[in-house]
mmCIF file with all atom_site columns, C-alpha atoms in Angstrom:
data_model
loop_
_atom_site.group_PDB
_atom_site.id
_atom_site.type_symbol
_atom_site.label_atom_id
_atom_site.label_alt_id
_atom_site.label_comp_id
_atom_site.label_asym_id
_atom_site.label_entity_id
_atom_site.label_seq_id
_atom_site.pdbx_PDB_ins_code
_atom_site.Cartn_x
_atom_site.Cartn_y
_atom_site.Cartn_z
_atom_site.occupancy
_atom_site.B_iso_or_equiv
_atom_site.pdbx_formal_charge
_atom_site.auth_seq_id
_atom_site.auth_comp_id
_atom_site.auth_asym_id
_atom_site.auth_atom_id
_atom_site.pdbx_PDB_model_num
ATOM 1   C CA . PHE A 1 1   ? 78.948  105.724 76.864  1.00 0.00 ? 17  PHE A CA 1
ATOM 2   C CA . PHE A 1 2   ? 77.977  102.320 76.626  1.00 0.00 ? 18  PHE A CA 1
ATOM 3   C CA . ASP A 1 3   ? 76.419  102.554 73.571  1.00 0.00 ? 19  ASP A CA 1
ATOM 4   C CA . LYS A 1 4   ? 79.461  104.346 71.771  1.00 0.00 ? 20  LYS A CA 1
ATOM 5   C CA . ASN A 1 5   ? 82.067  101.848 73.669  1.00 0.00 ? 21  ASN A CA 1
ATOM 6   C CA . ASP A 1 6   ? 83.192  98.624  75.116  1.00 0.00 ? 22  ASP A CA 1
ATOM 7   C CA . ILE A 1 7   ? 83.190  98.359  78.038  1.00 0.00 ? 23  ILE A CA 1
ATOM 8   C CA . ARG A 1 8   ? 86.176  95.877  79.900  1.00 0.00 ? 24  ARG A CA 1
ATOM 9   C CA . LEU A 1 9   ? 87.091  97.420  83.099  1.00 0.00 ? 25  LEU A CA 1
ATOM 10  C CA . ILE A 1 10  ? 85.344  100.044 85.089  1.00 0.00 ? 26  ILE A CA 1
ATOM 11  C CA . TYR A 1 11  ? 86.705  101.737 88.344  1.00 0.00 ? 27  TYR A CA 1
ATOM 12  C CA . GLU A 1 12  ? 84.107  103.142 90.480  1.00 0.00 ? 28  GLU A CA 1
ATOM 13  C CA . PHE A 1 13  ? 85.635  104.841 93.950  1.00 0.00 ? 29  PHE A CA 1
ATOM 14  C CA . GLY A 1 14  ? 82.238  104.573 95.932  1.00 0.00 ? 30  GLY A CA 1
ATOM 15  C CA . SER A 1 15  ? 80.307  101.487 96.035  1.00 0.00 ? 31  SER A CA 1
ATOM 16  C CA . GLY A 1 16  ? 76.245  102.330 96.283  1.00 0.00 ? 32  GLY A CA 1
ATOM 17  C CA . ALA A 1 17  ? 73.293  102.802 93.347  1.00 0.00 ? 33  ALA A CA 1
ATOM 18  C CA . SER A 1 18  ? 76.023  103.409 90.762  1.00 0.00 ? 34  SER A CA 1
ATOM 19  C CA . THR A 1 19  ? 77.675  99.564  91.203  1.00 0.00 ? 35  THR A CA 1
ATOM 20  C CA . TYR A 1 20  ? 73.938  97.843  90.385  1.00 0.00 ? 36  TYR A CA 1
ATOM 21  C CA . LEU A 1 21  ? 73.618  100.599 87.670  1.00 0.00 ? 37  LEU A CA 1
ATOM 22  C CA . PHE A 1 22  ? 77.429  99.688  86.310  1.00 0.00 ? 38  PHE A CA 1
ATOM 23  C CA . CYS A 1 23  ? 77.177  95.747  86.444  1.00 0.00 ? 39  CYS A CA 1
ATOM 24  C CA . ASP A 1 24  ? 73.143  95.790  85.218  1.00 0.00 ? 40  ASP A CA 1
ATOM 25  C CA . LEU A 1 25  ? 74.844  97.844  81.804  1.00 0.00 ? 41  LEU A CA 1
ATOM 26  C CA . LEU A 1 26  ? 77.649  95.039  81.846  1.00 0.00 ? 42  LEU A CA 1
ATOM 27  C CA . LYS A 1 27  ? 75.429  92.289  82.122  1.00 0.00 ? 43  LYS A CA 1
ATOM 28  C CA . LYS A 1 28  ? 72.999  93.759  78.900  1.00 0.00 ? 44  LYS A CA 1
ATOM 29  C CA . GLN A 1 29  ? 76.495  94.231  77.133  1.00 0.00 ? 45  GLN A CA 1
ATOM 30  C CA . TYR A 1 30  ? 77.257  90.759  77.594  1.00 0.00 ? 46  TYR A CA 1
ATOM 31  C CA . GLU A 1 31  ? 73.823  90.053  76.550  1.00 0.00 ? 47  GLU A CA 1
ATOM 32  C CA . GLU A 1 32  ? 74.138  91.938  73.153  1.00 0.00 ? 48  GLU A CA 1
ATOM 33  C CA . LYS A 1 33  ? 77.684  91.659  72.281  1.00 0.00 ? 49  LYS A CA 1
ATOM 34  C CA . GLY A 1 34  ? 79.193  88.753  74.020  1.00 0.00 ? 50  GLY A CA 1
ATOM 35  C CA . LEU A 1 35  ? 81.462  91.131  75.763  1.00 0.00 ? 51  LEU A CA 1
ATOM 36  C CA . LYS A 1 36  ? 81.787  90.445  79.586  1.00 0.00 ? 52  LYS A CA 1
ATOM 37  C CA . GLY A 1 37  ? 83.199  93.728  81.360  1.00 0.00 ? 53  GLY A CA 1
ATOM 38  C CA . LYS A 1 38  ? 83.879  93.495  85.350  1.00 0.00 ? 54  LYS A CA 1
ATOM 39  C CA . VAL A 1 39  ? 83.445  96.739  88.058  1.00 0.00 ? 55  VAL A CA 1
ATOM 40  C CA . ILE A 1 40  ? 86.272  97.277  90.290  1.00 0.00 ? 56  ILE A CA 1
ATOM 41  C CA . SER A 1 41  ? 84.133  98.860  93.325  1.00 0.00 ? 57  SER A CA 1
ATOM 42  C CA . TYR A 1 42  ? 86.526  100.636 95.771  1.00 0.00 ? 58  TYR A CA 1
ATOM 43  C CA . ASP A 1 43  ? 85.163  102.026 99.220  1.00 0.00 ? 59  ASP A CA 1
ATOM 44  C CA . GLN A 1 44  ? 86.661  103.340 102.424 1.00 0.00 ? 60  GLN A CA 1
ATOM 45  C CA . SER A 1 45  ? 83.769  102.403 104.520 1.00 0.00 ? 61  SER A CA 1
ATOM 46  C CA . LYS A 1 46  ? 83.897  98.847  105.296 1.00 0.00 ? 62  LYS A CA 1
ATOM 47  C CA . LYS A 1 47  ? 80.829  99.007  106.906 1.00 0.00 ? 63  LYS A CA 1
ATOM 48  C CA . TYR A 1 48  ? 78.541  100.859 104.096 1.00 0.00 ? 64  TYR A CA 1
ATOM 49  C CA . GLN A 1 49  ? 80.252  98.504  101.346 1.00 0.00 ? 65  GLN A CA 1
ATOM 50  C CA . ASP A 1 50  ? 79.073  95.245  103.512 1.00 0.00 ? 66  ASP A CA 1
ATOM 51  C CA . ASN A 1 51  ? 75.493  96.617  103.656 1.00 0.00 ? 67  ASN A CA 1
ATOM 52  C CA . VAL A 1 52  ? 75.698  96.929  99.136  1.00 0.00 ? 68  VAL A CA 1
ATOM 53  C CA . ILE A 1 53  ? 77.287  93.565  99.096  1.00 0.00 ? 69  ILE A CA 1
ATOM 54  C CA . LYS A 1 54  ? 74.679  91.656  101.097 1.00 0.00 ? 70  LYS A CA 1
ATOM 55  C CA . GLU A 1 55  ? 71.923  93.255  98.789  1.00 0.00 ? 71  GLU A CA 1
ATOM 56  C CA . PHE A 1 56  ? 73.757  93.398  95.721  1.00 0.00 ? 72  PHE A CA 1
ATOM 57  C CA . PRO A 1 57  ? 71.727  91.115  93.435  1.00 0.00 ? 73  PRO A CA 1
ATOM 58  C CA . LYS A 1 58  ? 72.867  87.672  92.619  1.00 0.00 ? 74  LYS A CA 1
ATOM 59  C CA . GLU A 1 59  ? 72.404  87.533  88.906  1.00 0.00 ? 75  GLU A CA 1
ATOM 60  C CA . LEU A 1 60  ? 74.652  90.390  88.809  1.00 0.00 ? 76  LEU A CA 1
ATOM 61  C CA . GLN A 1 61  ? 77.627  89.436  91.037  1.00 0.00 ? 77  GLN A CA 1
ATOM 62  C CA . ASP A 1 62  ? 79.299  88.249  88.173  1.00 0.00 ? 78  ASP A CA 1
ATOM 63  C CA . TYR A 1 63  ? 80.318  91.330  86.932  1.00 0.00 ? 79  TYR A CA 1
ATOM 64  C CA . VAL A 1 64  ? 81.265  93.544  90.178  1.00 0.00 ? 80  VAL A CA 1
ATOM 65  C CA . GLU A 1 65  ? 84.850  92.960  92.676  1.00 0.00 ? 81  GLU A CA 1
ATOM 66  C CA . PHE A 1 66  ? 84.265  94.862  95.983  1.00 0.00 ? 82  PHE A CA 1
ATOM 67  C CA . LYS A 1 67  ? 87.616  96.650  97.103  1.00 0.00 ? 83  LYS A CA 1
ATOM 68  C CA . HIS A 1 68  ? 87.484  98.018  100.823 1.00 0.00 ? 84  HIS A CA 1
ATOM 69  C CA . CYS A 1 69  ? 90.832  100.643 100.818 1.00 0.00 ? 85  CYS A CA 1
ATOM 70  C CA . ARG A 1 70  ? 92.476  102.499 102.808 1.00 0.00 ? 86  ARG A CA 1
ATOM 71  C CA . MET A 1 71  ? 92.684  106.679 102.075 1.00 0.00 ? 87  MET A CA 1
ATOM 72  C CA . LYS A 1 72  ? 95.687  108.833 100.905 1.00 0.00 ? 88  LYS A CA 1
ATOM 73  C CA . ALA A 1 73  ? 95.888  112.097 100.911 1.00 0.00 ? 89  ALA A CA 1
ATOM 74  C CA . VAL A 1 74  ? 99.000  113.863 98.853  1.00 0.00 ? 90  VAL A CA 1
ATOM 75  C CA . TYR A 1 75  ? 99.401  117.460 98.946  1.00 0.00 ? 91  TYR A CA 1
ATOM 76  C CA . ARG A 1 76  ? 100.527 119.243 95.425  1.00 0.00 ? 92  ARG A CA 1
ATOM 77  C CA . SER A 1 77  ? 100.033 123.606 95.298  1.00 0.00 ? 93  SER A CA 1
ATOM 78  C CA . ASP A 1 78  ? 98.114  123.353 98.630  1.00 0.00 ? 94  ASP A CA 1
ATOM 79  C CA . VAL A 1 79  ? 95.498  121.445 97.257  1.00 0.00 ? 95  VAL A CA 1
ATOM 80  C CA . ARG A 1 80  ? 94.943  118.086 99.105  1.00 0.00 ? 96  ARG A CA 1
ATOM 81  C CA . TYR A 1 81  ? 94.232  114.996 97.309  1.00 0.00 ? 97  TYR A CA 1
ATOM 82  C CA . LEU A 1 82  ? 92.465  112.223 98.452  1.00 0.00 ? 98  LEU A CA 1
ATOM 83  C CA . GLY A 1 83  ? 91.502  108.869 96.884  1.00 0.00 ? 99  GLY A CA 1
ATOM 84  C CA . TYR A 1 84  ? 92.131  105.290 97.509  1.00 0.00 ? 100 TYR A CA 1
ATOM 85  C CA . GLU A 1 85  ? 95.446  103.445 98.117  1.00 0.00 ? 101 GLU A CA 1
ATOM 86  C CA . ILE A 1 86  ? 95.248  100.777 94.887  1.00 0.00 ? 102 ILE A CA 1
ATOM 87  C CA . ASP A 1 87  ? 97.500  99.108  92.342  1.00 0.00 ? 103 ASP A CA 1
ATOM 88  C CA . TYR A 1 88  ? 96.317  100.433 88.777  1.00 0.00 ? 104 TYR A CA 1
ATOM 89  C CA . ASP A 1 89  ? 95.094  98.263  85.735  1.00 0.00 ? 105 ASP A CA 1
ATOM 90  C CA . LYS A 1 90  ? 96.842  99.490  82.244  1.00 0.00 ? 106 LYS A CA 1
ATOM 91  C CA . GLN A 1 91  ? 93.654  100.645 80.707  1.00 0.00 ? 107 GLN A CA 1
ATOM 92  C CA . VAL A 1 92  ? 90.563  101.279 82.295  1.00 0.00 ? 108 VAL A CA 1
ATOM 93  C CA . ASP A 1 93  ? 87.376  102.184 80.426  1.00 0.00 ? 109 ASP A CA 1
ATOM 94  C CA . LEU A 1 94  ? 85.454  103.995 82.368  1.00 0.00 ? 110 LEU A CA 1
ATOM 95  C CA . ALA A 1 95  ? 85.789  105.648 85.740  1.00 0.00 ? 111 ALA A CA 1
ATOM 96  C CA . TYR A 1 96  ? 83.689  107.039 88.307  1.00 0.00 ? 112 TYR A CA 1
ATOM 97  C CA . PHE A 1 97  ? 84.731  109.593 90.639  1.00 0.00 ? 113 PHE A CA 1
ATOM 98  C CA . ASP A 1 98  ? 82.143  109.762 93.203  1.00 0.00 ? 114 ASP A CA 1
ATOM 99  C CA . GLY A 1 99  ? 83.641  108.420 96.741  1.00 0.00 ? 115 GLY A CA 1
ATOM 100 C CA . PRO A 1 100 ? 86.082  108.982 99.043  1.00 0.00 ? 116 PRO A CA 1
ATOM 101 C CA . THR A 1 101 ? 83.858  110.807 101.725 1.00 0.00 ? 117 THR A CA 1
ATOM 102 C CA . PRO A 1 102 ? 86.178  113.548 103.408 1.00 0.00 ? 118 PRO A CA 1
ATOM 103 C CA . LYS A 1 103 ? 83.474  113.332 106.447 1.00 0.00 ? 119 LYS A CA 1
ATOM 104 C CA . LEU A 1 104 ? 84.481  109.632 107.127 1.00 0.00 ? 120 LEU A CA 1
ATOM 105 C CA . LEU A 1 105 ? 88.422  111.226 107.639 1.00 0.00 ? 121 LEU A CA 1
ATOM 106 C CA . SER A 1 106 ? 89.578  111.165 111.076 1.00 0.00 ? 122 SER A CA 1
ATOM 107 C CA . ASP A 1 107 ? 91.631  114.540 110.346 1.00 0.00 ? 123 ASP A CA 1
ATOM 108 C CA . GLU A 1 108 ? 88.332  116.565 111.143 1.00 0.00 ? 124 GLU A CA 1
ATOM 109 C CA . ASN A 1 109 ? 90.749  119.995 110.908 1.00 0.00 ? 125 ASN A CA 1
ATOM 110 C CA . TYR A 1 110 ? 90.757  118.804 107.063 1.00 0.00 ? 126 TYR A CA 1
ATOM 111 C CA . SER A 1 111 ? 87.143  117.287 106.314 1.00 0.00 ? 127 SER A CA 1
ATOM 112 C CA . LYS A 1 112 ? 85.409  120.296 104.940 1.00 0.00 ? 128 LYS A CA 1
ATOM 113 C CA . GLN A 1 113 ? 88.426  121.749 102.727 1.00 0.00 ? 129 GLN A CA 1
ATOM 114 C CA . THR A 1 114 ? 87.715  121.443 98.953  1.00 0.00 ? 130 THR A CA 1
ATOM 115 C CA . PHE A 1 115 ? 90.260  118.669 97.986  1.00 0.00 ? 131 PHE A CA 1
ATOM 116 C CA . GLY A 1 116 ? 90.842  116.815 94.472  1.00 0.00 ? 132 GLY A CA 1
ATOM 117 C CA . HIS A 1 117 ? 90.722  113.182 93.633  1.00 0.00 ? 133 HIS A CA 1
ATOM 118 C CA . LEU A 1 118 ? 93.621  111.454 93.769  1.00 0.00 ? 134 LEU A CA 1
ATOM 119 C CA . ASN A 1 119 ? 93.043  108.081 91.859  1.00 0.00 ? 135 ASN A CA 1
ATOM 120 C CA . LEU A 1 120 ? 91.678  110.332 88.860  1.00 0.00 ? 136 LEU A CA 1
ATOM 121 C CA . LEU A 1 121 ? 95.139  112.633 89.297  1.00 0.00 ? 137 LEU A CA 1
ATOM 122 C CA . GLN A 1 122 ? 97.199  109.468 89.607  1.00 0.00 ? 138 GLN A CA 1
ATOM 123 C CA . MET A 1 123 ? 95.030  107.949 85.942  1.00 0.00 ? 139 MET A CA 1
ATOM 124 C CA . LEU A 1 124 ? 95.700  111.071 84.126  1.00 0.00 ? 140 LEU A CA 1
ATOM 125 C CA . GLU A 1 125 ? 99.313  111.250 84.924  1.00 0.00 ? 141 GLU A CA 1
ATOM 126 C CA . LYS A 1 126 ? 99.509  107.448 83.933  1.00 0.00 ? 142 LYS A CA 1
ATOM 127 C CA . ASN A 1 127 ? 97.309  107.821 80.630  1.00 0.00 ? 143 ASN A CA 1
ATOM 128 C CA . ILE A 1 128 ? 95.157  105.119 81.323  1.00 0.00 ? 144 ILE A CA 1
ATOM 129 C CA . LEU A 1 129 ? 91.526  106.244 81.631  1.00 0.00 ? 145 LEU A CA 1
ATOM 130 C CA . LYS A 1 130 ? 89.713  106.704 78.492  1.00 0.00 ? 146 LYS A CA 1
ATOM 131 C CA . ILE A 1 131 ? 86.217  107.818 80.016  1.00 0.00 ? 147 ILE A CA 1
ATOM 132 C CA . GLY A 1 132 ? 85.423  109.057 83.160  1.00 0.00 ? 148 GLY A CA 1
ATOM 133 C CA . PHE A 1 133 ? 83.109  111.210 84.745  1.00 0.00 ? 149 PHE A CA 1
ATOM 134 C CA . THR A 1 134 ? 82.111  112.537 88.451  1.00 0.00 ? 150 THR A CA 1
ATOM 135 C CA . ASP A 1 135 ? 79.316  112.760 90.783  1.00 0.00 ? 151 ASP A CA 1
ATOM 136 C CA . LYS A 1 136 ? 78.410  116.739 91.277  1.00 0.00 ? 152 LYS A CA 1
ATOM 137 C CA . ARG A 1 137 ? 82.267  116.948 92.226  1.00 0.00 ? 153 ARG A CA 1
ATOM 138 C CA . GLN A 1 138 ? 83.543  119.319 89.585  1.00 0.00 ? 154 GLN A CA 1
ATOM 139 C CA . TYR A 1 139 ? 86.039  120.048 92.411  1.00 0.00 ? 155 TYR A CA 1
ATOM 140 C CA . TYR A 1 140 ? 87.919  117.028 91.314  1.00 0.00 ? 156 TYR A CA 1
ATOM 141 C CA . VAL A 1 141 ? 88.579  118.570 88.019  1.00 0.00 ? 157 VAL A CA 1
ATOM 142 C CA . ILE A 1 142 ? 89.009  122.412 88.979  1.00 0.00 ? 158 ILE A CA 1
ATOM 143 C CA . SER A 1 143 ? 92.006  121.580 91.480  1.00 0.00 ? 159 SER A CA 1
ATOM 144 C CA . LEU A 1 144 ? 94.066  119.858 89.039  1.00 0.00 ? 160 LEU A CA 1
ATOM 145 C CA . ASP A 1 145 ? 97.305  121.191 89.237  1.00 0.00 ? 161 ASP A CA 1
ATOM 146 C CA . SER A 1 146 ? 98.300  120.563 85.288  1.00 0.00 ? 162 SER A CA 1
ATOM 147 C CA . GLU A 1 147 ? 97.355  120.275 82.190  1.00 0.00 ? 163 GLU A CA 1
ATOM 148 C CA . TYR A 1 148 ? 96.600  117.021 80.345  1.00 0.00 ? 164 TYR A CA 1
ATOM 149 C CA . HIS A 1 149 ? 96.289  117.318 76.315  1.00 0.00 ? 165 HIS A CA 1
ATOM 150 C CA . ASN A 1 150 ? 95.417  113.816 75.935  1.00 0.00 ? 166 ASN A CA 1
ATOM 151 C CA . TYR A 1 151 ? 92.282  114.518 77.675  1.00 0.00 ? 167 TYR A CA 1
ATOM 152 C CA . LYS A 1 152 ? 89.331  116.587 76.762  1.00 0.00 ? 168 LYS A CA 1
ATOM 153 C CA . PHE A 1 153 ? 87.055  117.601 80.074  1.00 0.00 ? 169 PHE A CA 1
ATOM 154 C CA . LYS A 1 154 ? 83.734  118.505 79.648  1.00 0.00 ? 170 LYS A CA 1
ATOM 155 C CA . TYR A 1 155 ? 81.879  120.434 82.088  1.00 0.00 ? 171 TYR A CA 1
ATOM 156 C CA . ILE A 1 156 ? 77.861  119.492 82.475  1.00 0.00 ? 172 ILE A CA 1
ATOM 157 C CA . SER A 1 157 ? 76.525  122.915 84.250  1.00 0.00 ? 173 SER A CA 1
ATOM 158 C CA . HIS A 1 158 ? 73.150  121.307 85.489  1.00 0.00 ? 174 HIS A CA 1
ATOM 159 C CA . LEU A 1 159 ? 74.958  118.092 86.953  1.00 0.00 ? 175 LEU A CA 1
ATOM 160 C CA . ARG A 1 160 ? 77.617  119.841 88.626  1.00 0.00 ? 176 ARG A CA 1
ATOM 161 C CA . SER A 1 161 ? 79.890  117.316 86.851  1.00 0.00 ? 177 SER A CA 1
ATOM 162 C CA . PHE A 1 162 ? 82.558  117.175 84.450  1.00 0.00 ? 178 PHE A CA 1
ATOM 163 C CA . GLU A 1 163 ? 82.945  114.092 82.028  1.00 0.00 ? 179 GLU A CA 1
ATOM 164 C CA . ILE A 1 164 ? 86.661  113.569 80.478  1.00 0.00 ? 180 ILE A CA 1
ATOM 165 C CA . PHE A 1 165 ? 87.579  111.372 77.409  1.00 0.00 ? 181 PHE A CA 1
ATOM 166 C CA . LYS A 1 166 ? 90.877  110.395 75.908  1.00 0.00 ? 182 LYS A CA 1
#
């Protein structure tokens, strides 16, 4: 993605090792092209995100903004879409759909239920996502209740993940 695109803004849903990777790639992009990007890393677990922040390398801190967010659930066509309560930018160059973690929700009746990703759904509806991909959560795309003609979806079977392109 970074070789073929200028990445200014990344939304990362679920902080962790991917945060380091994205920030390192943004740092290299800045050194090579002079284009400084930013990761906004959303997470539902303050404790987990605080641990990531505590260990985060100083040389990468200028490339990330951590946001602790409340969860939101929306039902459509008998599918529960889970996501983070956020305000969206006008365009997102890259989004990584890993979290939320359903087992951290308080309604244990639904914690093992397959669900869609609310932020992915909303970004497709708003037509603001340029590139996205999931992390072993193919049901984020399979559960979508509409067709999105502005986007192409590519399934990567050995990763059990989707790539989404505008």
